[in-house]
Amino acid sequence: MTFEFNEDDPLHIETLAIRTGQLRTEHGSHSEPIFTTSSFVFDSAAQAAARFGGKEPGFIYSRFSNPTVSAFEQKLAAMEGAERCVATASGMAAILSTVMALLQSGDEVVCSRGVFGTTNVLFEKYLKKFGVVTRFVALTDLEQWKAAITPKTKLLFLETPSNPLSEIADLRALSALAKASNALLVVDNCFCTPALQRPLEWGADIVIHSATKFLDGQGRCIGGAVCSSNALMEEVYGFLRSAGPTLSPFNAWVFLKGLETLSLRMQAHSANALRLADWLEQHPAVEKVFYAGLPSHPQHLLAREQQDAFGGVVSFRVKGGREEAWRVIDNTKLLSITANLGDTKSTITHPATTTHGRLSDADKASAGITENLIRVAVGLEHINDLKRDLARGLNLISA
Ligand SMILES: *Cc1c(COP(=O)(O)O)cnc(C)c1O
């Protein structure tokens, strides 16, 4: 069941998250059911032929599509303001499906430096094998983007805010550049989610998600999604259907439920993160805090314009080096030492030796991944408990 859009008075994102893509069985179940079936039955040979031939809409086989997965896709598409969403088995499968569907040998990609580590590996190691060249540029330096684009450039790829330093891309300027260059702007919207930022409204062509993070929100399942126009999604769907990195109905159901509370959770993550960032900025053991919600952040105004809030990820440098950073991490009792993010549970990581450990020293230096950097993905615990947990290690350094 999908709600009709009234262009003049569209439903708000909180409502779309709850009311789009509703799915009921003949029993009238109010919560969406999970369709654990690999295939679907036809009434007749003629119907089977019509379904396979694309002449009649409907389900055929769960590698192609499944009602629970479709419900998730409809919700997310509505929230991103996209014509269509295709769900995938992981965030990486979303990126892979997009590039496999849209690129061919000889094409080029321009990608912001400091994207998710595995995205880097996918472009640099695997796409390269198929003759696709990727050039890496500084996210916030428009001149570098311009200089890296050639007539062969087909995709511009970025994350905003960036991980872990919370840099903000100017989506309006970059989408104008993409259009002028006949390239597509692809935005990985994992950190903000559509609850805080809708890149298509700023002119991006494709939005990528790792549903594993905030869309799930409680660290349970791996999944991903691509959102875009019908024409582009038909290509991505074609690859997915042939190659098979499809989302499972159970995971789709978890994400479907996650989306219903996404706006509330993102506001709460953001409020906690802003309080934590403010407090860290005052702490004598902290050298610098990276969070776009702070007025001291160089792109605070751009973030205010593009985003409805600043998200749940805060990074900071402690005074000292690896030893001091590890001391703060090892003195936490509440925060989980894990690289995942987007969970109700706050997590803490040392990027230089974990998520960004594969980078060369030179690449770490240019990406600002110093040994004294710590990343906290702020969850939904009480802010005072989070401060107290971090204060234990920080106070040892400033003592
Ligand atoms: C986690 C993550 C991915 C990859 O998603 P998986 O679901 O782990 O495959 C891609 N981009 C960003 C920004 C991420 O944080």
Short mmCIF file of C-alpha atoms and ligand atoms in Angstrom, two decimals:
data_model
loop_
_atom_site.label_atom_id
_atom_site.label_comp_id
_atom_site.label_asym_id
_atom_site.label_seq_id
_atom_site.Cartn_x
_atom_site.Cartn_y
_atom_site.Cartn_z
CA MET A 1 0.00 0.00 0.00
CA THR A 2 1.49 3.33 -1.03
CA PHE A 3 0.11 6.73 -0.24
CA GLU A 4 -0.73 9.08 -3.05
CA PHE A 5 1.48 12.12 -3.16
CA ASN A 6 -0.10 15.51 -3.22
CA GLU A 7 2.64 17.66 -4.77
CA ASP A 8 1.35 20.81 -3.07
CA ASP A 9 1.14 19.34 0.38
CA PRO A 10 3.45 16.31 0.62
CA LEU A 11 3.52 14.15 3.72
CA HIS A 12 6.35 14.80 6.17
CA ILE A 13 9.26 12.39 6.44
CA GLU A 14 8.16 11.09 9.88
CA THR A 15 4.81 10.12 8.36
CA LEU A 16 6.35 8.62 5.22
CA ALA A 17 8.63 6.50 7.42
CA ILE A 18 5.63 5.02 9.19
CA ARG A 19 2.92 4.94 6.53
CA THR A 20 4.56 4.24 3.16
CA GLY A 21 5.15 0.70 1.97
CA GLN A 22 2.61 -0.83 4.35
CA LEU A 23 2.01 -4.46 3.67
CA ARG A 24 -0.85 -6.56 5.01
CA THR A 25 -1.76 -10.19 4.70
CA GLU A 26 -5.32 -11.38 4.20
CA HIS A 27 -5.48 -11.56 8.01
CA GLY A 28 -5.02 -7.80 8.20
CA SER A 29 -1.81 -7.96 10.22
CA HIS A 30 -1.03 -4.41 11.33
CA SER A 31 2.74 -4.88 11.45
CA GLU A 32 4.32 -5.93 8.16
CA PRO A 33 4.80 -9.69 7.77
CA ILE A 34 8.06 -11.35 6.75
CA PHE A 35 7.65 -13.30 3.52
CA THR A 36 10.15 -16.13 3.91
CA THR A 37 9.65 -17.70 0.52
CA SER A 38 12.14 -18.17 -2.28
CA SER A 39 9.54 -18.29 -5.05
CA PHE A 40 5.95 -17.28 -5.83
CA VAL A 41 3.19 -19.35 -7.42
CA PHE A 42 1.26 -18.36 -10.56
CA ASP A 43 -2.42 -18.98 -11.33
CA SER A 44 -1.70 -20.23 -14.83
CA ALA A 45 0.99 -20.78 -17.42
CA ALA A 46 -0.15 -17.57 -19.08
CA GLN A 47 0.34 -15.62 -15.85
CA ALA A 48 3.80 -17.10 -15.36
CA ALA A 49 4.69 -16.07 -18.91
CA ALA A 50 3.34 -12.55 -18.34
CA ARG A 51 5.32 -12.15 -15.09
CA PHE A 52 8.55 -13.44 -16.60
CA GLY A 53 8.03 -11.33 -19.68
CA GLY A 54 7.57 -8.20 -17.57
CA LYS A 55 4.02 -7.72 -18.91
CA GLU A 56 2.37 -8.17 -15.52
CA PRO A 57 3.78 -6.74 -12.29
CA GLY A 58 4.18 -9.18 -9.41
CA PHE A 59 6.64 -11.39 -7.63
CA ILE A 60 8.52 -14.26 -9.25
CA TYR A 61 11.53 -15.23 -7.19
CA SER A 62 13.09 -13.61 -4.11
CA ARG A 63 16.44 -12.94 -5.79
CA PHE A 64 14.46 -10.55 -8.03
CA SER A 65 12.14 -9.13 -5.39
CA ASN A 66 10.10 -10.02 -2.35
CA PRO A 67 7.13 -8.26 -0.68
CA THR A 68 8.94 -7.50 2.59
CA VAL A 69 11.98 -6.23 0.71
CA SER A 70 9.73 -4.11 -1.53
CA ALA A 71 8.06 -2.56 1.50
CA PHE A 72 11.46 -1.48 2.82
CA GLU A 73 12.41 -0.14 -0.63
CA GLN A 74 9.19 1.89 -0.89
CA LYS A 75 9.68 3.47 2.52
CA LEU A 76 13.29 4.41 1.90
CA ALA A 77 12.56 5.75 -1.60
CA ALA A 78 9.79 7.96 -0.20
CA MET A 79 12.06 9.24 2.57
CA GLU A 80 14.92 10.04 0.16
CA GLY A 81 12.52 11.61 -2.33
CA ALA A 82 13.63 9.08 -4.95
CA GLU A 83 11.52 7.49 -7.68
CA ARG A 84 12.84 4.08 -6.75
CA CYS A 85 15.02 2.26 -4.26
CA VAL A 86 16.68 -1.13 -4.68
CA ALA A 87 17.75 -2.95 -1.51
CA THR A 88 21.00 -4.95 -1.41
CA ALA A 89 22.66 -7.49 0.87
CA SER A 90 25.07 -4.90 2.34
CA GLY A 91 26.24 -1.33 1.91
CA MET A 92 29.18 -2.60 -0.12
CA ALA A 93 26.78 -4.56 -2.37
CA ALA A 94 24.91 -1.28 -2.95
CA ILE A 95 28.11 0.42 -4.09
CA LEU A 96 29.21 -2.61 -6.15
CA SER A 97 25.82 -2.91 -7.87
CA THR A 98 25.86 0.80 -8.74
CA VAL A 99 29.34 0.79 -10.27
CA MET A 100 28.89 -2.55 -12.06
CA ALA A 101 25.62 -1.38 -13.56
CA LEU A 102 26.75 2.07 -14.65
CA LEU A 103 30.47 1.84 -15.50
CA GLN A 104 32.49 0.07 -18.13
CA SER A 105 36.14 -0.41 -18.90
CA GLY A 106 37.82 2.90 -19.75
CA ASP A 107 35.49 4.97 -17.54
CA GLU A 108 36.84 7.05 -14.68
CA VAL A 109 35.63 7.82 -11.16
CA VAL A 110 36.50 10.79 -8.98
CA CYS A 111 36.12 9.92 -5.31
CA SER A 112 36.65 11.89 -2.13
CA ARG A 113 39.61 10.82 -0.04
CA GLY A 114 38.73 9.27 3.30
CA VAL A 115 35.59 7.42 2.17
CA PHE A 116 34.71 4.21 4.02
CA GLY A 117 37.84 2.00 3.92
CA THR A 118 36.29 -0.87 1.97
CA THR A 119 34.89 1.55 -0.63
CA ASN A 120 38.48 2.59 -1.17
CA VAL A 121 39.55 -1.04 -1.64
CA LEU A 122 36.67 -1.73 -4.04
CA PHE A 123 37.64 1.20 -6.27
CA GLU A 124 41.41 0.93 -6.02
CA LYS A 125 41.85 -2.81 -6.20
CA TYR A 126 38.84 -4.38 -7.90
CA LEU A 127 37.44 -1.72 -10.25
CA LYS A 128 40.96 -1.12 -11.48
CA LYS A 129 41.15 -4.76 -12.63
CA PHE A 130 38.27 -4.01 -15.00
CA GLY A 131 39.93 -0.91 -16.41
CA VAL A 132 38.09 1.70 -14.33
CA VAL A 133 40.45 4.36 -12.98
CA THR A 134 39.64 6.19 -9.72
CA ARG A 135 41.19 9.53 -8.75
CA PHE A 136 41.01 10.62 -5.12
CA VAL A 137 40.51 14.27 -4.15
CA ALA A 138 39.97 16.33 -1.00
CA LEU A 139 36.23 16.34 -0.22
CA THR A 140 36.00 20.09 0.40
CA ASP A 141 38.28 21.36 -2.37
CA LEU A 142 36.15 22.07 -5.45
CA GLU A 143 39.25 22.92 -7.52
CA GLN A 144 40.64 19.41 -6.94
CA TRP A 145 37.36 17.88 -8.11
CA LYS A 146 37.43 20.05 -11.23
CA ALA A 147 41.06 19.20 -11.98
CA ALA A 148 40.45 15.44 -11.59
CA ILE A 149 37.51 15.29 -14.02
CA THR A 150 38.27 14.23 -17.59
CA PRO A 151 35.95 13.49 -20.55
CA LYS A 152 36.03 9.84 -19.36
CA THR A 153 34.70 10.64 -15.86
CA LYS A 154 31.31 8.99 -15.32
CA LEU A 155 30.88 9.12 -11.53
CA LEU A 156 31.69 11.47 -8.68
CA PHE A 157 31.49 9.59 -5.38
CA LEU A 158 31.51 11.04 -1.85
CA GLU A 159 30.34 10.76 1.76
CA THR A 160 29.18 13.79 3.71
CA PRO A 161 29.80 14.29 6.60
CA SER A 162 33.06 12.45 6.12
CA ASN A 163 34.30 9.73 8.44
CA PRO A 164 35.91 10.32 10.90
CA LEU A 165 36.65 14.06 10.58
CA SER A 166 33.14 15.33 9.85
CA GLU A 167 34.04 17.38 6.76
CA ILE A 168 31.06 18.60 4.75
CA ALA A 169 30.78 18.44 0.94
CA ASP A 170 29.03 21.29 -0.84
CA LEU A 171 26.37 19.15 -2.53
CA ARG A 172 24.92 22.00 -4.61
CA ALA A 173 28.32 22.93 -6.07
CA LEU A 174 29.33 19.32 -6.70
CA SER A 175 26.05 18.38 -8.35
CA ALA A 176 26.39 21.40 -10.65
CA LEU A 177 29.92 20.27 -11.48
CA ALA A 178 28.72 16.71 -12.14
CA LYS A 179 25.99 17.95 -14.49
CA ALA A 180 28.38 20.22 -16.36
CA SER A 181 30.74 17.24 -16.79
CA ASN A 182 28.09 14.71 -17.85
CA ALA A 183 28.91 12.66 -14.78
CA LEU A 184 26.63 11.31 -12.04
CA LEU A 185 26.97 12.47 -8.44
CA VAL A 186 26.73 9.53 -6.03
CA VAL A 187 26.36 10.31 -2.32
CA ASP A 188 26.79 7.71 0.43
CA ASN A 189 24.22 9.08 2.90
CA CYS A 190 24.99 6.62 5.67
CA PHE A 191 25.99 9.17 8.32
CA CYS A 192 23.00 11.51 8.02
CA THR A 193 20.28 9.22 6.64
CA PRO A 194 17.27 10.86 4.94
CA ALA A 195 16.05 11.93 8.37
CA LEU A 196 18.76 14.63 8.38
CA GLN A 197 19.86 15.06 4.75
CA ARG A 198 18.29 14.26 1.38
CA PRO A 199 21.08 14.56 -1.22
CA LEU A 200 18.69 14.22 -4.21
CA GLU A 201 17.13 17.56 -3.18
CA TRP A 202 20.56 19.16 -3.64
CA GLY A 203 20.98 17.71 -7.12
CA ALA A 204 22.73 14.40 -6.43
CA ASP A 205 21.79 11.61 -8.85
CA ILE A 206 22.16 8.53 -6.66
CA VAL A 207 22.05 7.92 -2.90
CA ILE A 208 23.79 4.91 -1.37
CA HIS A 209 23.06 3.41 2.04
CA SER A 210 24.63 0.97 4.39
CA ALA A 211 21.38 0.03 6.16
CA THR A 212 23.61 -1.75 8.67
CA LYS A 213 24.15 1.54 10.50
CA PHE A 214 21.45 4.04 11.48
CA LEU A 215 18.63 2.59 9.34
CA ASP A 216 18.76 -0.54 11.48
CA GLY A 217 19.75 1.51 14.48
CA GLN A 218 20.35 -1.37 16.86
CA GLY A 219 23.28 -3.19 15.28
CA ARG A 220 21.41 -6.35 14.24
CA CYS A 221 21.62 -6.84 10.46
CA ILE A 222 23.78 -6.18 7.40
CA GLY A 223 22.09 -4.56 4.41
CA GLY A 224 22.19 -1.72 1.94
CA ALA A 225 20.21 0.25 -0.61
CA VAL A 226 20.51 2.44 -3.69
CA CYS A 227 17.99 5.24 -4.38
CA SER A 228 17.63 7.15 -7.65
CA SER A 229 15.50 7.73 -10.75
CA ASN A 230 13.54 4.90 -12.38
CA ALA A 231 15.91 4.91 -15.35
CA LEU A 232 19.11 4.54 -13.31
CA MET A 233 17.54 2.10 -10.86
CA GLU A 234 16.44 -0.15 -13.72
CA GLU A 235 20.14 -0.59 -14.56
CA VAL A 236 21.14 -1.23 -10.93
CA TYR A 237 18.22 -3.63 -10.47
CA GLY A 238 19.28 -5.50 -13.61
CA PHE A 239 22.73 -6.10 -12.16
CA LEU A 240 21.34 -7.12 -8.76
CA ARG A 241 18.89 -9.58 -10.29
CA SER A 242 21.66 -11.17 -12.37
CA ALA A 243 24.47 -11.12 -9.81
CA GLY A 244 22.38 -11.84 -6.72
CA PRO A 245 23.53 -9.66 -3.75
CA THR A 246 19.88 -9.37 -2.71
CA LEU A 247 18.62 -8.33 0.72
CA SER A 248 17.00 -11.12 2.75
CA PRO A 249 13.34 -10.65 3.78
CA PHE A 250 14.23 -10.96 7.46
CA ASN A 251 16.84 -8.20 7.28
CA ALA A 252 14.44 -6.07 5.21
CA TRP A 253 11.85 -6.46 7.95
CA VAL A 254 14.31 -5.33 10.65
CA PHE A 255 15.17 -2.24 8.58
CA LEU A 256 11.50 -1.59 7.85
CA LYS A 257 10.85 -1.40 11.58
CA GLY A 258 14.02 0.67 12.05
CA LEU A 259 12.85 3.29 9.56
CA GLU A 260 9.67 3.93 11.53
CA THR A 261 11.71 5.45 14.38
CA LEU A 262 14.58 6.84 12.29
CA SER A 263 13.72 10.53 12.59
CA LEU A 264 13.30 10.34 16.36
CA ARG A 265 16.52 8.39 16.77
CA MET A 266 18.57 10.69 14.52
CA GLN A 267 17.41 13.72 16.51
CA ALA A 268 18.37 11.97 19.74
CA HIS A 269 21.77 10.80 18.40
CA SER A 270 22.44 14.35 17.18
CA ALA A 271 21.42 15.99 20.47
CA ASN A 272 23.66 13.63 22.45
CA ALA A 273 26.55 14.10 20.01
CA LEU A 274 26.32 17.89 20.16
CA ARG A 275 26.37 17.87 23.97
CA LEU A 276 29.33 15.49 23.98
CA ALA A 277 31.23 17.56 21.37
CA ASP A 278 30.62 20.76 23.39
CA TRP A 279 31.88 19.12 26.55
CA LEU A 280 34.94 17.58 24.86
CA GLU A 281 35.86 20.97 23.40
CA GLN A 282 36.12 22.36 26.96
CA HIS A 283 38.15 19.46 28.34
CA PRO A 284 41.83 20.27 29.09
CA ALA A 285 43.02 16.87 27.76
CA VAL A 286 41.40 17.45 24.34
CA GLU A 287 43.36 19.13 21.56
CA LYS A 288 40.64 19.42 18.90
CA VAL A 289 37.07 18.23 18.30
CA PHE A 290 35.65 17.39 14.86
CA TYR A 291 31.87 17.79 14.71
CA ALA A 292 29.98 19.92 12.20
CA GLY A 293 27.48 20.95 14.87
CA LEU A 294 30.10 23.03 16.66
CA PRO A 295 30.21 26.72 15.67
CA SER A 296 34.03 26.33 15.59
CA HIS A 297 33.74 23.80 12.72
CA PRO A 298 34.93 25.46 9.48
CA GLN A 299 31.83 24.27 7.57
CA HIS A 300 29.28 24.69 10.32
CA LEU A 301 27.13 27.03 8.21
CA LEU A 302 27.14 24.73 5.18
CA ALA A 303 26.18 21.80 7.43
CA ARG A 304 23.32 23.89 8.89
CA GLU A 305 22.07 24.59 5.39
CA GLN A 306 22.30 21.02 4.04
CA GLN A 307 21.38 19.03 7.13
CA ASP A 308 18.54 19.15 9.64
CA ALA A 309 20.94 18.18 12.46
CA PHE A 310 24.56 17.07 12.63
CA GLY A 311 24.42 13.32 13.20
CA GLY A 312 25.85 10.98 15.78
CA VAL A 313 29.58 10.77 15.03
CA VAL A 314 32.10 12.89 16.96
CA SER A 315 35.88 12.64 16.61
CA PHE A 316 38.53 14.29 18.73
CA ARG A 317 42.28 14.45 19.22
CA VAL A 318 43.61 14.03 22.73
CA LYS A 319 46.77 15.78 23.86
CA GLY A 320 49.53 13.25 23.21
CA GLY A 321 49.75 10.29 20.84
CA ARG A 322 48.64 6.70 20.50
CA GLU A 323 49.36 5.90 24.15
CA GLU A 324 47.03 8.66 25.40
CA ALA A 325 44.31 7.80 22.88
CA TRP A 326 44.41 4.14 23.86
CA ARG A 327 44.32 5.13 27.54
CA VAL A 328 41.02 6.94 27.00
CA ILE A 329 39.61 3.98 25.06
CA ASP A 330 40.79 1.37 27.56
CA ASN A 331 39.40 3.29 30.53
CA THR A 332 35.83 3.26 29.24
CA LYS A 333 33.45 0.82 30.87
CA LEU A 334 30.21 1.70 29.09
CA LEU A 335 31.25 2.52 25.52
CA SER A 336 31.84 -0.52 23.31
CA ILE A 337 35.25 -0.76 21.67
CA THR A 338 34.04 -1.58 18.18
CA ALA A 339 34.21 0.01 14.77
CA ASN A 340 30.48 -0.19 14.08
CA LEU A 341 28.30 2.89 14.30
CA GLY A 342 24.66 3.90 14.15
CA ASP A 343 23.69 1.80 17.14
CA THR A 344 21.78 2.77 20.30
CA LYS A 345 24.97 1.65 22.07
CA SER A 346 27.79 4.21 21.88
CA THR A 347 30.99 2.90 20.34
CA ILE A 348 34.59 4.10 20.50
CA THR A 349 37.40 3.46 17.97
CA HIS A 350 41.02 4.36 17.30
CA PRO A 351 40.82 4.97 13.52
CA ALA A 352 44.62 4.99 12.89
CA THR A 353 44.96 1.34 13.97
CA THR A 354 41.53 -0.04 12.99
CA THR A 355 39.21 1.41 10.34
CA HIS A 356 42.00 3.37 8.66
CA GLY A 357 44.86 1.05 9.62
CA ARG A 358 45.38 -0.12 6.04
CA LEU A 359 46.27 3.40 4.83
CA SER A 360 49.93 4.28 4.29
CA ASP A 361 51.43 6.81 6.70
CA ALA A 362 51.29 9.44 3.95
CA ASP A 363 47.60 8.74 3.26
CA LYS A 364 46.82 8.82 6.97
CA ALA A 365 48.57 12.17 7.26
CA SER A 366 46.70 13.66 4.30
CA ALA A 367 43.38 12.34 5.65
CA GLY A 368 44.11 13.75 9.13
CA ILE A 369 44.07 10.30 10.78
CA THR A 370 46.59 11.03 13.52
CA GLU A 371 47.62 8.64 16.30
CA ASN A 372 45.86 10.80 18.92
CA LEU A 373 42.48 10.69 17.11
CA ILE A 374 39.48 8.93 18.67
CA ARG A 375 36.06 8.43 17.08
CA VAL A 376 32.91 8.08 19.12
CA ALA A 377 29.64 7.02 17.47
CA VAL A 378 27.30 8.50 20.04
CA GLY A 379 24.39 6.26 21.00
CA LEU A 380 21.27 6.89 23.00
CA GLU A 381 22.51 6.35 26.55
CA HIS A 382 22.17 9.30 28.96
CA ILE A 383 24.70 11.98 28.06
CA ASN A 384 26.01 12.32 31.63
CA ASP A 385 26.90 8.63 31.72
CA LEU A 386 28.79 8.96 28.42
CA LYS A 387 30.72 12.00 29.68
CA ARG A 388 31.63 10.22 32.90
CA ASP A 389 32.86 7.20 30.95
CA LEU A 390 35.16 9.31 28.77
CA ALA A 391 36.23 11.57 31.64
CA ARG A 392 37.90 8.63 33.40
CA GLY A 393 40.66 8.35 30.78
CA LEU A 394 40.75 12.04 29.84
CA ASN A 395 41.30 13.10 33.45
CA LEU A 396 44.31 10.77 33.68
CA ILE A 397 45.87 12.66 30.75
CA SER A 398 45.15 16.15 32.03
CA ALA A 399 46.14 15.28 35.61
C1 LIG B 1 29.57 0.66 6.85
C2 LIG B 1 29.64 1.57 5.69
C3 LIG B 1 29.60 1.09 4.38
C4 LIG B 1 29.55 -0.40 4.06
O1 LIG B 1 28.38 -0.96 4.49
P1 LIG B 1 28.24 -2.53 4.87
O2 LIG B 1 26.80 -2.64 5.21
O3 LIG B 1 29.17 -2.79 5.99
O4 LIG B 1 28.62 -3.28 3.64
C5 LIG B 1 29.61 2.00 3.34
N1 LIG B 1 29.70 3.33 3.59
C6 LIG B 1 29.74 3.83 4.84
C7 LIG B 1 29.84 5.30 5.05
C8 LIG B 1 29.73 2.98 5.93
O5 LIG B 1 29.81 3.47 7.18
#
